[in-house]
Amino acid sequence: MNIAEIAAQLEHNGYIILDKPLPDALSAQLLMRCHDDGSGRFHAASIGRGAEKQQIGSIRGDIINWLDANNRVDRAYLAWMEELRLGLNAALFLGLFDFECHYAIYGAGTGYAKHSDVLRGKRNRILSTILYLNEDWQPGDGGELVLFDPTGESVLATVTPTFGKMVIFLSESFPHEVLTSHTTRRSIAGWFRASGS
Ligand code: OGA
Ligand code: MN
């Protein structure tokens, strides 16, 4: 699918699920980077910002590592997302200013309770992106992303986190949840942001 089609679906639905937008070889290299080798690259994710920042494993159980522009593999993903950023800006005038993303590893028994990616008082996350990196995902492994409609009442999509799949959605419009994963679940979560605030 080309960027114009992605833009058209985002404009129409506010979200899109892409089967395998990246070359498999790049996803495979990203998967190799999404492992905790004990060096301290990964740390427990937290919720909120500043004084409201907290770590509550019962809400969010992943460990994360922000991508590093000095790493060749991370740079390849950032470059691919930069192409997407420019294409979406040209098509949709979203004013996407930059992109930030982190690897995320959910251990067995963890998930992420229903939430919005836009923090109170911080409205600069425009589009959320998740790339899934699970090669042997089986039905019953859990860890699905559940995307709700803007009221948070009804489920729009339940997404299995299979290798190479990417989900993109308007950060402010769609509450979402990661169901408890019964096995290790790997992904890259990212946000296209507007400048300011
Ligand atoms: C997040 C998030 C969803 C997923 O990191 O904010 O909602 O499917 N991730 O990993
Ligand atoms: Mn989220």
PDB file of C-alpha atoms and ligand atoms in Angstrom:
ATOM      1  CA  MET A   1       0.000   0.000   0.000  1.00  0.00           C
ATOM      2  CA  ASN A   2       1.360   3.413  -0.843  1.00  0.00           C
ATOM      3  CA  ILE A   3       1.320   6.478   1.364  1.00  0.00           C
ATOM      4  CA  ALA A   4      -1.572   8.069  -0.546  1.00  0.00           C
ATOM      5  CA  GLU A   5      -3.781   5.066   0.277  1.00  0.00           C
ATOM      6  CA  ILE A   6      -2.683   5.113   3.921  1.00  0.00           C
ATOM      7  CA  ALA A   7      -3.533   8.817   4.066  1.00  0.00           C
ATOM      8  CA  ALA A   8      -6.931   8.225   2.463  1.00  0.00           C
ATOM      9  CA  GLN A   9      -7.870   5.538   5.000  1.00  0.00           C
ATOM     10  CA  LEU A  10      -6.629   7.629   7.920  1.00  0.00           C
ATOM     11  CA  GLU A  11      -8.710  10.529   6.705  1.00  0.00           C
ATOM     12  CA  HIS A  12     -11.777   8.338   6.311  1.00  0.00           C
ATOM     13  CA  ASN A  13     -11.561   6.082   9.398  1.00  0.00           C
ATOM     14  CA  GLY A  14      -8.975   7.690  11.661  1.00  0.00           C
ATOM     15  CA  TYR A  15      -7.055   4.427  11.843  1.00  0.00           C
ATOM     16  CA  ILE A  16      -5.497   1.794   9.620  1.00  0.00           C
ATOM     17  CA  ILE A  17      -4.132  -1.720  10.066  1.00  0.00           C
ATOM     18  CA  LEU A  18      -1.339  -2.554   7.623  1.00  0.00           C
ATOM     19  CA  ASP A  19      -0.359  -6.173   7.111  1.00  0.00           C
ATOM     20  CA  LYS A  20       3.371  -5.827   6.373  1.00  0.00           C
ATOM     21  CA  PRO A  21       4.317  -2.338   5.259  1.00  0.00           C
ATOM     22  CA  LEU A  22       8.060  -2.751   5.947  1.00  0.00           C
ATOM     23  CA  PRO A  23      10.449  -5.135   4.207  1.00  0.00           C
ATOM     24  CA  ASP A  24      10.559  -8.383   6.263  1.00  0.00           C
ATOM     25  CA  ALA A  25      14.342  -8.078   6.484  1.00  0.00           C
ATOM     26  CA  LEU A  26      14.065  -4.749   8.291  1.00  0.00           C
ATOM     27  CA  SER A  27      11.382  -6.065  10.671  1.00  0.00           C
ATOM     28  CA  ALA A  28      13.668  -9.034  11.416  1.00  0.00           C
ATOM     29  CA  GLN A  29      16.544  -6.690  12.301  1.00  0.00           C
ATOM     30  CA  LEU A  30      14.232  -4.609  14.477  1.00  0.00           C
ATOM     31  CA  LEU A  31      13.152  -7.794  16.252  1.00  0.00           C
ATOM     32  CA  MET A  32      16.799  -8.571  17.045  1.00  0.00           C
ATOM     33  CA  ARG A  33      17.100  -5.123  18.639  1.00  0.00           C
ATOM     34  CA  CYS A  34      13.954  -5.718  20.707  1.00  0.00           C
ATOM     35  CA  HIS A  35      15.606  -7.952  23.291  1.00  0.00           C
ATOM     36  CA  ASP A  36      16.661  -7.091  26.810  1.00  0.00           C
ATOM     37  CA  ASP A  37      20.286  -8.224  27.024  1.00  0.00           C
ATOM     38  CA  GLY A  38      20.514  -7.053  30.630  1.00  0.00           C
ATOM     39  CA  SER A  39      22.749  -4.107  29.720  1.00  0.00           C
ATOM     40  CA  GLY A  40      20.216  -1.634  31.087  1.00  0.00           C
ATOM     41  CA  ARG A  41      18.978  -0.448  27.675  1.00  0.00           C
ATOM     42  CA  PHE A  42      15.447  -1.362  28.700  1.00  0.00           C
ATOM     43  CA  HIS A  43      13.664   0.075  31.708  1.00  0.00           C
ATOM     44  CA  ALA A  44      10.154  -0.137  33.155  1.00  0.00           C
ATOM     45  CA  ALA A  45       7.746   2.181  31.371  1.00  0.00           C
ATOM     46  CA  SER A  46       5.950   4.853  33.374  1.00  0.00           C
ATOM     47  CA  ILE A  47       2.637   6.637  33.043  1.00  0.00           C
ATOM     48  CA  GLY A  48       2.059  10.394  32.912  1.00  0.00           C
ATOM     49  CA  ARG A  49       4.621  13.164  33.109  1.00  0.00           C
ATOM     50  CA  GLY A  50       6.342  15.336  35.692  1.00  0.00           C
ATOM     51  CA  ALA A  51       4.760  15.140  39.127  1.00  0.00           C
ATOM     52  CA  GLU A  52       2.096  12.793  37.790  1.00  0.00           C
ATOM     53  CA  LYS A  53       4.663  10.318  36.549  1.00  0.00           C
ATOM     54  CA  GLN A  54       4.199   6.917  38.091  1.00  0.00           C
ATOM     55  CA  GLN A  55       5.129   3.320  37.538  1.00  0.00           C
ATOM     56  CA  ILE A  56       2.227   0.982  38.096  1.00  0.00           C
ATOM     57  CA  GLY A  57       2.821  -2.473  36.785  1.00  0.00           C
ATOM     58  CA  SER A  58      -0.829  -3.338  37.112  1.00  0.00           C
ATOM     59  CA  ILE A  59      -1.713  -0.621  34.576  1.00  0.00           C
ATOM     60  CA  ARG A  60       1.199  -1.008  32.212  1.00  0.00           C
ATOM     61  CA  GLY A  61       3.646  -3.899  32.303  1.00  0.00           C
ATOM     62  CA  ASP A  62       6.100  -3.249  29.480  1.00  0.00           C
ATOM     63  CA  ILE A  63       9.787  -2.426  29.581  1.00  0.00           C
ATOM     64  CA  ILE A  64      10.925   0.056  26.940  1.00  0.00           C
ATOM     65  CA  ASN A  65      13.946   1.410  25.082  1.00  0.00           C
ATOM     66  CA  TRP A  66      13.783   4.563  22.964  1.00  0.00           C
ATOM     67  CA  LEU A  67      15.256   4.135  19.483  1.00  0.00           C
ATOM     68  CA  ASP A  68      18.773   5.417  19.069  1.00  0.00           C
ATOM     69  CA  ALA A  69      19.653   7.418  15.937  1.00  0.00           C
ATOM     70  CA  ASN A  70      23.256   6.229  16.370  1.00  0.00           C
ATOM     71  CA  ASN A  71      22.217   2.640  15.759  1.00  0.00           C
ATOM     72  CA  ARG A  72      22.103   1.517  12.111  1.00  0.00           C
ATOM     73  CA  VAL A  73      18.955  -0.616  12.461  1.00  0.00           C
ATOM     74  CA  ASP A  74      17.061   1.961  14.526  1.00  0.00           C
ATOM     75  CA  ARG A  75      18.065   4.605  11.979  1.00  0.00           C
ATOM     76  CA  ALA A  76      16.599   2.507   9.141  1.00  0.00           C
ATOM     77  CA  TYR A  77      13.217   2.411  10.903  1.00  0.00           C
ATOM     78  CA  LEU A  78      13.375   6.129  11.716  1.00  0.00           C
ATOM     79  CA  ALA A  79      14.178   6.837   8.052  1.00  0.00           C
ATOM     80  CA  TRP A  80      11.208   4.759   6.898  1.00  0.00           C
ATOM     81  CA  MET A  81       8.904   6.592   9.306  1.00  0.00           C
ATOM     82  CA  GLU A  82      10.323   9.912   8.137  1.00  0.00           C
ATOM     83  CA  GLU A  83       9.190   9.066   4.592  1.00  0.00           C
ATOM     84  CA  LEU A  84       5.767   8.303   5.992  1.00  0.00           C
ATOM     85  CA  ARG A  85       5.739  11.573   7.950  1.00  0.00           C
ATOM     86  CA  LEU A  86       6.521  13.610   4.848  1.00  0.00           C
ATOM     87  CA  GLY A  87       3.970  11.746   2.745  1.00  0.00           C
ATOM     88  CA  LEU A  88       1.202  12.115   5.313  1.00  0.00           C
ATOM     89  CA  ASN A  89       1.951  15.808   5.757  1.00  0.00           C
ATOM     90  CA  ALA A  90       1.740  16.327   2.007  1.00  0.00           C
ATOM     91  CA  ALA A  91      -1.565  14.459   1.778  1.00  0.00           C
ATOM     92  CA  LEU A  92      -3.340  15.464   4.982  1.00  0.00           C
ATOM     93  CA  PHE A  93      -1.746  18.725   6.198  1.00  0.00           C
ATOM     94  CA  LEU A  94      -1.465  17.247   9.682  1.00  0.00           C
ATOM     95  CA  GLY A  95       1.607  19.318  10.503  1.00  0.00           C
ATOM     96  CA  LEU A  96       3.495  16.282  11.775  1.00  0.00           C
ATOM     97  CA  PHE A  97       6.702  17.758  13.134  1.00  0.00           C
ATOM     98  CA  ASP A  98       8.690  14.816  14.430  1.00  0.00           C
ATOM     99  CA  PHE A  99       8.519  11.170  15.432  1.00  0.00           C
ATOM    100  CA  GLU A 100       9.524   9.433  18.651  1.00  0.00           C
ATOM    101  CA  CYS A 101       9.353   5.707  19.284  1.00  0.00           C
ATOM    102  CA  HIS A 102      10.448   2.990  21.647  1.00  0.00           C
ATOM    103  CA  TYR A 103      10.827  -0.752  21.648  1.00  0.00           C
ATOM    104  CA  ALA A 104       8.419  -2.360  24.090  1.00  0.00           C
ATOM    105  CA  ILE A 105       8.605  -5.819  25.667  1.00  0.00           C
ATOM    106  CA  TYR A 106       5.603  -7.117  27.585  1.00  0.00           C
ATOM    107  CA  GLY A 107       6.467 -10.133  29.699  1.00  0.00           C
ATOM    108  CA  ALA A 108       3.975 -12.960  30.113  1.00  0.00           C
ATOM    109  CA  GLY A 109       1.107 -11.851  32.336  1.00  0.00           C
ATOM    110  CA  THR A 110       1.333  -8.155  31.479  1.00  0.00           C
ATOM    111  CA  GLY A 111      -0.657  -5.724  29.323  1.00  0.00           C
ATOM    112  CA  TYR A 112      -1.618  -2.060  29.221  1.00  0.00           C
ATOM    113  CA  ALA A 113      -5.005  -1.012  30.620  1.00  0.00           C
ATOM    114  CA  LYS A 114      -7.358   1.091  28.486  1.00  0.00           C
ATOM    115  CA  HIS A 115      -5.893   4.570  27.993  1.00  0.00           C
ATOM    116  CA  SER A 116      -5.452   7.531  25.660  1.00  0.00           C
ATOM    117  CA  ASP A 117      -2.020   8.392  24.225  1.00  0.00           C
ATOM    118  CA  VAL A 118      -2.652  12.108  24.684  1.00  0.00           C
ATOM    119  CA  LEU A 119      -1.704  13.233  28.170  1.00  0.00           C
ATOM    120  CA  ARG A 120      -3.710  15.878  29.957  1.00  0.00           C
ATOM    121  CA  GLY A 121      -2.489  19.315  28.935  1.00  0.00           C
ATOM    122  CA  LYS A 122      -0.206  17.826  26.263  1.00  0.00           C
ATOM    123  CA  ARG A 123      -1.870  17.617  22.901  1.00  0.00           C
ATOM    124  CA  ASN A 124       1.141  17.252  20.667  1.00  0.00           C
ATOM    125  CA  ARG A 125       0.800  13.544  19.909  1.00  0.00           C
ATOM    126  CA  ILE A 126      -1.124  13.431  16.656  1.00  0.00           C
ATOM    127  CA  LEU A 127      -0.719   9.905  15.301  1.00  0.00           C
ATOM    128  CA  SER A 128       0.147   6.733  17.205  1.00  0.00           C
ATOM    129  CA  THR A 129       1.962   3.916  15.413  1.00  0.00           C
ATOM    130  CA  ILE A 130       2.652   0.374  16.580  1.00  0.00           C
ATOM    131  CA  LEU A 131       4.795  -2.144  14.726  1.00  0.00           C
ATOM    132  CA  TYR A 132       4.468  -5.728  15.953  1.00  0.00           C
ATOM    133  CA  LEU A 133       7.416  -8.106  16.004  1.00  0.00           C
ATOM    134  CA  ASN A 134       6.045 -11.480  17.134  1.00  0.00           C
ATOM    135  CA  GLU A 135       6.994 -14.241  14.726  1.00  0.00           C
ATOM    136  CA  ASP A 136       5.276 -17.204  16.337  1.00  0.00           C
ATOM    137  CA  TRP A 137       2.148 -15.573  17.684  1.00  0.00           C
ATOM    138  CA  GLN A 138      -0.594 -18.176  18.266  1.00  0.00           C
ATOM    139  CA  PRO A 139      -4.297 -17.682  18.896  1.00  0.00           C
ATOM    140  CA  GLY A 140      -4.537 -17.915  22.682  1.00  0.00           C
ATOM    141  CA  ASP A 141      -1.275 -16.046  23.280  1.00  0.00           C
ATOM    142  CA  GLY A 142      -3.291 -12.918  24.107  1.00  0.00           C
ATOM    143  CA  GLY A 143      -1.634  -9.520  23.815  1.00  0.00           C
ATOM    144  CA  GLU A 144      -4.152  -8.202  21.288  1.00  0.00           C
ATOM    145  CA  LEU A 145      -4.542  -4.449  20.842  1.00  0.00           C
ATOM    146  CA  VAL A 146      -8.176  -3.460  21.350  1.00  0.00           C
ATOM    147  CA  LEU A 147      -9.069  -0.191  19.661  1.00  0.00           C
ATOM    148  CA  PHE A 148     -12.202   1.582  20.894  1.00  0.00           C
ATOM    149  CA  ASP A 149     -14.305   4.208  19.169  1.00  0.00           C
ATOM    150  CA  PRO A 150     -13.891   7.805  20.402  1.00  0.00           C
ATOM    151  CA  THR A 151     -16.633   7.379  23.039  1.00  0.00           C
ATOM    152  CA  GLY A 152     -14.693   4.415  24.452  1.00  0.00           C
ATOM    153  CA  GLU A 153     -17.912   2.395  24.403  1.00  0.00           C
ATOM    154  CA  SER A 154     -17.542   0.057  21.474  1.00  0.00           C
ATOM    155  CA  VAL A 155     -14.686  -1.957  20.046  1.00  0.00           C
ATOM    156  CA  LEU A 156     -13.583  -0.959  16.563  1.00  0.00           C
ATOM    157  CA  ALA A 157     -10.872  -3.546  16.084  1.00  0.00           C
ATOM    158  CA  THR A 158      -9.024  -6.302  17.914  1.00  0.00           C
ATOM    159  CA  VAL A 159      -5.546  -6.594  16.458  1.00  0.00           C
ATOM    160  CA  THR A 160      -3.292  -9.627  16.825  1.00  0.00           C
ATOM    161  CA  PRO A 161       0.335  -8.516  17.313  1.00  0.00           C
ATOM    162  CA  THR A 162       1.795 -10.606  14.515  1.00  0.00           C
ATOM    163  CA  PHE A 163       5.179 -10.036  12.905  1.00  0.00           C
ATOM    164  CA  GLY A 164       5.406  -7.027  10.602  1.00  0.00           C
ATOM    165  CA  LYS A 165       1.891  -5.712  11.182  1.00  0.00           C
ATOM    166  CA  MET A 166       1.526  -1.956  11.760  1.00  0.00           C
ATOM    167  CA  VAL A 167      -1.376  -0.038  13.260  1.00  0.00           C
ATOM    168  CA  ILE A 168      -1.697   3.734  12.909  1.00  0.00           C
ATOM    169  CA  PHE A 169      -4.420   5.801  14.580  1.00  0.00           C
ATOM    170  CA  LEU A 170      -5.275   9.353  15.605  1.00  0.00           C
ATOM    171  CA  SER A 171      -3.810   9.590  19.110  1.00  0.00           C
ATOM    172  CA  GLU A 172      -6.523  11.785  20.557  1.00  0.00           C
ATOM    173  CA  SER A 173      -9.516   9.948  19.140  1.00  0.00           C
ATOM    174  CA  PHE A 174      -9.070   6.310  20.018  1.00  0.00           C
ATOM    175  CA  PRO A 175      -8.831   4.881  23.526  1.00  0.00           C
ATOM    176  CA  HIS A 176      -7.098   1.505  23.398  1.00  0.00           C
ATOM    177  CA  GLU A 177      -5.876  -1.368  25.524  1.00  0.00           C
ATOM    178  CA  VAL A 178      -3.312  -4.165  25.346  1.00  0.00           C
ATOM    179  CA  LEU A 179      -4.906  -7.385  26.571  1.00  0.00           C
ATOM    180  CA  THR A 180      -2.827  -9.524  28.920  1.00  0.00           C
ATOM    181  CA  SER A 181      -0.177 -11.323  26.952  1.00  0.00           C
ATOM    182  CA  HIS A 182       0.478 -14.927  27.895  1.00  0.00           C
ATOM    183  CA  THR A 183       3.879 -14.929  26.247  1.00  0.00           C
ATOM    184  CA  THR A 184       6.596 -12.338  25.620  1.00  0.00           C
ATOM    185  CA  ARG A 185       5.233  -9.659  23.298  1.00  0.00           C
ATOM    186  CA  ARG A 186       7.513  -7.350  21.292  1.00  0.00           C
ATOM    187  CA  SER A 187       6.679  -4.150  19.410  1.00  0.00           C
ATOM    188  CA  ILE A 188       7.729  -0.598  18.592  1.00  0.00           C
ATOM    189  CA  ALA A 189       5.301   2.085  19.780  1.00  0.00           C
ATOM    190  CA  GLY A 190       5.721   5.535  18.222  1.00  0.00           C
ATOM    191  CA  TRP A 191       4.109   8.936  17.910  1.00  0.00           C
ATOM    192  CA  PHE A 192       4.127  11.566  15.208  1.00  0.00           C
ATOM    193  CA  ARG A 193       3.941  14.872  17.032  1.00  0.00           C
ATOM    194  CA  ALA A 194       3.085  18.454  16.275  1.00  0.00           C
ATOM    195  CA  SER A 195       5.538  21.092  17.397  1.00  0.00           C
ATOM    196  CA  GLY A 196       5.033  23.096  20.574  1.00  0.00           C
ATOM    197  CA  SER A 197       3.211  22.414  23.870  1.00  0.00           C
TER     198      SER A 197
HETATM  199  C1  OGA B   1       1.248   2.315  23.991  1.00  0.00           C
HETATM  200  C2  OGA B   1       0.267   1.348  23.474  1.00  0.00           C
HETATM  201  C3  OGA B   1      -0.258  -0.576  22.140  1.00  0.00           C
HETATM  202  C4  OGA B   1       0.322  -1.868  21.633  1.00  0.00           C
HETATM  203  O1  OGA B   1       2.447   1.982  24.071  1.00  0.00           O
HETATM  204  O2  OGA B   1       0.826   3.441  24.327  1.00  0.00           O
HETATM  205  O3  OGA B   1      -0.899   1.617  23.577  1.00  0.00           O
HETATM  206  O4  OGA B   1      -0.396  -2.593  20.926  1.00  0.00           O
HETATM  207  N1  OGA B   1       0.683   0.220  22.819  1.00  0.00           N
HETATM  208  O5  OGA B   1       1.466  -2.179  21.951  1.00  0.00           O
HETATM  209 MN    MN B   2      -1.191   3.695  23.892  1.00  0.00          MN
END
